[in-house]
Short mmCIF file of C-alpha atoms in Angstrom, two decimals:
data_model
loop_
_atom_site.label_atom_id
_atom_site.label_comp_id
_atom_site.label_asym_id
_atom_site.label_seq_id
_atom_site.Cartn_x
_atom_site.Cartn_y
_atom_site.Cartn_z
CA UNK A 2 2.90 -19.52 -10.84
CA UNK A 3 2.71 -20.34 -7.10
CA UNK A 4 0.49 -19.67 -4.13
CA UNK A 5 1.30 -17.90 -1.28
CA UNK A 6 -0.80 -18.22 2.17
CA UNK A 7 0.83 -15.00 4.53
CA UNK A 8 0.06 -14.32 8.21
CA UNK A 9 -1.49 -10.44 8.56
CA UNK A 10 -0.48 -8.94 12.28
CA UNK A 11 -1.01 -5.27 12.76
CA UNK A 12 -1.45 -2.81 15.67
CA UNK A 13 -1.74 0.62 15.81
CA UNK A 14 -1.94 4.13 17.33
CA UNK A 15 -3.33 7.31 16.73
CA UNK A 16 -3.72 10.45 18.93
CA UNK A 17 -5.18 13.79 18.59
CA UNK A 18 -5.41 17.16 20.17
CA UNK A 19 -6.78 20.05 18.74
CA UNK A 20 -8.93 21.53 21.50
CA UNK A 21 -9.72 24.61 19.72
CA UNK A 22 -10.83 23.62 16.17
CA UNK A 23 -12.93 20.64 18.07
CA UNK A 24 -14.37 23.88 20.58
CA UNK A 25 -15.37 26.14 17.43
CA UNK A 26 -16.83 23.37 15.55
CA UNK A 27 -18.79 21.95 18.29
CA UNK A 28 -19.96 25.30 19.03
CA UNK A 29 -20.57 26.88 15.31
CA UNK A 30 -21.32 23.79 13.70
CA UNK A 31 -23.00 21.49 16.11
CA UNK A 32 -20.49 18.62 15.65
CA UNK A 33 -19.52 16.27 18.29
CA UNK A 34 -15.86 15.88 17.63
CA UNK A 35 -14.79 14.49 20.53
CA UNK A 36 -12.07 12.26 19.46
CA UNK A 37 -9.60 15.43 18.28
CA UNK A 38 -10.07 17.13 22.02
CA UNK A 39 -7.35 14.44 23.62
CA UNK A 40 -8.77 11.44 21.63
CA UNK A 41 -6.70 8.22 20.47
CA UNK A 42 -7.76 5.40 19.33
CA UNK A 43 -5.11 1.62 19.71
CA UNK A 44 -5.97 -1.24 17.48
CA UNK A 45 -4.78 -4.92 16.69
CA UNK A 46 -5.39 -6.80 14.21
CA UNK A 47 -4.85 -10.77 12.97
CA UNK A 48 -5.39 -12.52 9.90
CA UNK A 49 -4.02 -13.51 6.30
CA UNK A 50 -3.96 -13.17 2.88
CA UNK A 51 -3.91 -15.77 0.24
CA UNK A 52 -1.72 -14.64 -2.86
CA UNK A 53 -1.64 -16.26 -6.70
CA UNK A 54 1.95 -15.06 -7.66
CA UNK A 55 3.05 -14.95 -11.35
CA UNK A 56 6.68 -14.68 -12.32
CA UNK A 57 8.34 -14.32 -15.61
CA UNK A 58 11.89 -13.25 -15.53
CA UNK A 59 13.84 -12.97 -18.58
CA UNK A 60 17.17 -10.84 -19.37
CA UNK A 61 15.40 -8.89 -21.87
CA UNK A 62 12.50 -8.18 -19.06
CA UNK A 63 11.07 -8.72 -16.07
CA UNK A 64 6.66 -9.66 -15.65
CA UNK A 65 5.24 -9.91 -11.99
CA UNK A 66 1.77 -10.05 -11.18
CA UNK A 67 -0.56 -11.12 -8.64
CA UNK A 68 -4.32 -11.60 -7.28
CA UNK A 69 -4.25 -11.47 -3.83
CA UNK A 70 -7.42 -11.54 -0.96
CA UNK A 71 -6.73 -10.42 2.27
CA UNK A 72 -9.16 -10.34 5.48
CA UNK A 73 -8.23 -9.23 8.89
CA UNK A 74 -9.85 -8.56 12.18
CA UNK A 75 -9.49 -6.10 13.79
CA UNK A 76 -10.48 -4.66 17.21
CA UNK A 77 -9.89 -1.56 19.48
CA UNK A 78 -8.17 -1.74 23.06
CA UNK A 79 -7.08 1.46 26.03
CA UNK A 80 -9.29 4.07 22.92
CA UNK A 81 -11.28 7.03 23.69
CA UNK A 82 -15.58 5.80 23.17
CA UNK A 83 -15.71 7.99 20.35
CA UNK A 84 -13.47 5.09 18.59
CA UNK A 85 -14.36 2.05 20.25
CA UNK A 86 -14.96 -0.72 17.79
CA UNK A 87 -14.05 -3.95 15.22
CA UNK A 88 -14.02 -4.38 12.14
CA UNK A 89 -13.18 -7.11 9.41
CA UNK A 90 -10.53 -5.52 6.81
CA UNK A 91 -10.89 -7.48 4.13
CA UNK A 92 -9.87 -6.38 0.09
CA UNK A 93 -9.29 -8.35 -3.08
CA UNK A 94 -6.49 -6.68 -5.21
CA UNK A 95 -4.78 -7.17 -8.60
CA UNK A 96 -1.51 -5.93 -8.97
CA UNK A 97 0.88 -6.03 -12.02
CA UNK A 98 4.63 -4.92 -12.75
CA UNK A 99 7.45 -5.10 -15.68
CA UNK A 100 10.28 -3.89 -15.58
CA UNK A 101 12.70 -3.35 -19.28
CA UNK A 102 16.64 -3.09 -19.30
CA UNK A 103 16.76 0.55 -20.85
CA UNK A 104 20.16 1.46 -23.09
CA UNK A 105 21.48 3.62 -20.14
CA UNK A 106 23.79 1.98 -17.42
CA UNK A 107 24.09 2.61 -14.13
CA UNK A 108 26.74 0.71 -11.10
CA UNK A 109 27.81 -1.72 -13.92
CA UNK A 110 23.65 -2.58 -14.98
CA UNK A 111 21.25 -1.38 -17.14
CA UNK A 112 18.72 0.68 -15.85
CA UNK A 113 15.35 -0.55 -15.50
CA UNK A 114 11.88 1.60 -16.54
CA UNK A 115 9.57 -0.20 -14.42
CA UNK A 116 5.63 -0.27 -15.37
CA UNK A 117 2.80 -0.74 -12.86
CA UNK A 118 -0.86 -1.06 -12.69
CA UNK A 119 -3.28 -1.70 -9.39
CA UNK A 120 -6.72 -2.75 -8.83
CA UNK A 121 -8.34 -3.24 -5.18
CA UNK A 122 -11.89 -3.96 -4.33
CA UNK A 123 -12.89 -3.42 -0.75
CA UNK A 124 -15.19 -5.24 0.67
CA UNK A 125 -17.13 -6.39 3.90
CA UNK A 126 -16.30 -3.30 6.75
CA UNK A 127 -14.16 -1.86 4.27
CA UNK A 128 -16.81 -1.60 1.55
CA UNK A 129 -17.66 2.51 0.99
CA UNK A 130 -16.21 3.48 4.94
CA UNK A 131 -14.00 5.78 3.31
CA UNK A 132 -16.36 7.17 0.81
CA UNK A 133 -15.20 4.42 -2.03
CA UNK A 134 -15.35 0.76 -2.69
CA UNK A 135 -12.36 0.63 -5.08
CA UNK A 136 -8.96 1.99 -5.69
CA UNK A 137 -7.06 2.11 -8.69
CA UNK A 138 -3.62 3.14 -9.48
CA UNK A 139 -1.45 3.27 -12.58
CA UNK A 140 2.77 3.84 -11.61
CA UNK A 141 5.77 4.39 -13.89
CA UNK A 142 9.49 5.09 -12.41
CA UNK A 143 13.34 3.40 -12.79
CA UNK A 144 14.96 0.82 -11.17
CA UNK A 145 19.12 0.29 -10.02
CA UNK A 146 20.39 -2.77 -10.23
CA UNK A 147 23.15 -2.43 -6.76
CA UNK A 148 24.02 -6.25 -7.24
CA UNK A 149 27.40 -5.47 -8.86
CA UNK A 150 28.60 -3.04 -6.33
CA UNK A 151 26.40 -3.60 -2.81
CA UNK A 152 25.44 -7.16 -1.37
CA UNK A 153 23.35 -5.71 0.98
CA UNK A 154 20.42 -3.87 -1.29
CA UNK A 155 20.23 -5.76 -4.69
CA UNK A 156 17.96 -3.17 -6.15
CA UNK A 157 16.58 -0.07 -5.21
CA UNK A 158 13.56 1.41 -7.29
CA UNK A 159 11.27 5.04 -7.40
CA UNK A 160 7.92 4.55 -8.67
CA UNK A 161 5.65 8.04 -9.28
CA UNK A 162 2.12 6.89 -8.73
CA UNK A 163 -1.13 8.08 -9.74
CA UNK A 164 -3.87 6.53 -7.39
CA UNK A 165 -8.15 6.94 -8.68
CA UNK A 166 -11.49 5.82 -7.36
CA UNK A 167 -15.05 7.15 -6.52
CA UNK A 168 -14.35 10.65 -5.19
CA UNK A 169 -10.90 9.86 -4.98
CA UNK A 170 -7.72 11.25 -7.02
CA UNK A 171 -4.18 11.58 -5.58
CA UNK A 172 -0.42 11.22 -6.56
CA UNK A 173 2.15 9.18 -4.74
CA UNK A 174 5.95 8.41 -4.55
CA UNK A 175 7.61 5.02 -3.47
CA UNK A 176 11.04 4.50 -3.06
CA UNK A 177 11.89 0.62 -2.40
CA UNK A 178 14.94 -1.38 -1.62
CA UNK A 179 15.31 -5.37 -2.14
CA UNK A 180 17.67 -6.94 0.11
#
């Protein structure tokens, strides 16, 4: 078990133009939608996260899990007024992996089924902005073990996610490398 402080730097952009749809629903609908006519917003942001790591690695498997609270502050700069602003990111999340050795072999290794399971609880800013204060998600996939026949990426793994929360359902797929 250890604890991890990490440094959180981000910056972003995001630009839209779709003059028409933001003409016909201004005029039809009454909705100021200036940001898609030419809009784009640029954002910074600086802060941490404070982790509580758990790792148990054995041949036979592999546990990871972790608790982790992150907060962030973040601010606009050169963005069109409709997107002017700050806000505090901040989230507590719970996150938990295995992985098993299955009887197929792949590169020299067994092949890995990996398990996963996710928790995160906005809060502050965050807290409902995007029409939910939590987000879910349960994962299954495989995992290569490269170490035998590439130096460079140790292990590369697919994960097919299902993600769920207030008003919220959706699918994902991660592919990840360790180096």
């Amino acid at each position: 078990m250890r604890i991890r402080p990490i440094a959180n730097v981000m910056l972003g952009h995001v630009e839209s133009d779709i003059s028409i749809a933001s003409r016909y629903l201004s005029n039809q609908k009454g909705v100021d939608l200036q940001f898609l006519d030419g809009g784009r917003m640029n954002a910074y942001g600086l802060g941490g996260s404070l982790m509580l790591d758990y790792e148990d690695y054995k041949p036979e498997r592999e546990y990871d899990a972790e608790l982790r609270y992150t907060n962030i502050a973040m601010n606009t700069f050169d963005t069109s007024a409709a997107v002017k602003g700050s806000a505090d990111s901040q989230s507590l999340g719970l996150w938990a992996r295995t992985r098993i050795p299955t009887p197929l072999t792949v590169l020299e290794r067994p092949l890995r089924a990996v398990f996963e399971v996710a928790h995160t609880e906005f809060l502050g800013n965050l807290r409902g902005a995007l029409g939910f204060n939590s987000l879910s998600s349960v994962g299954t996939g495989f995992e290569i073990d490269r170490s035998a026949s590439d130096p460079i990426f140790s292990r590369v793994r697919v994960v097919f996610r299902y993600q769920f929360g207030q008003n919220i359902r959706g699918t994902s797929i991660g592919l990840a490398a360790s180096f």
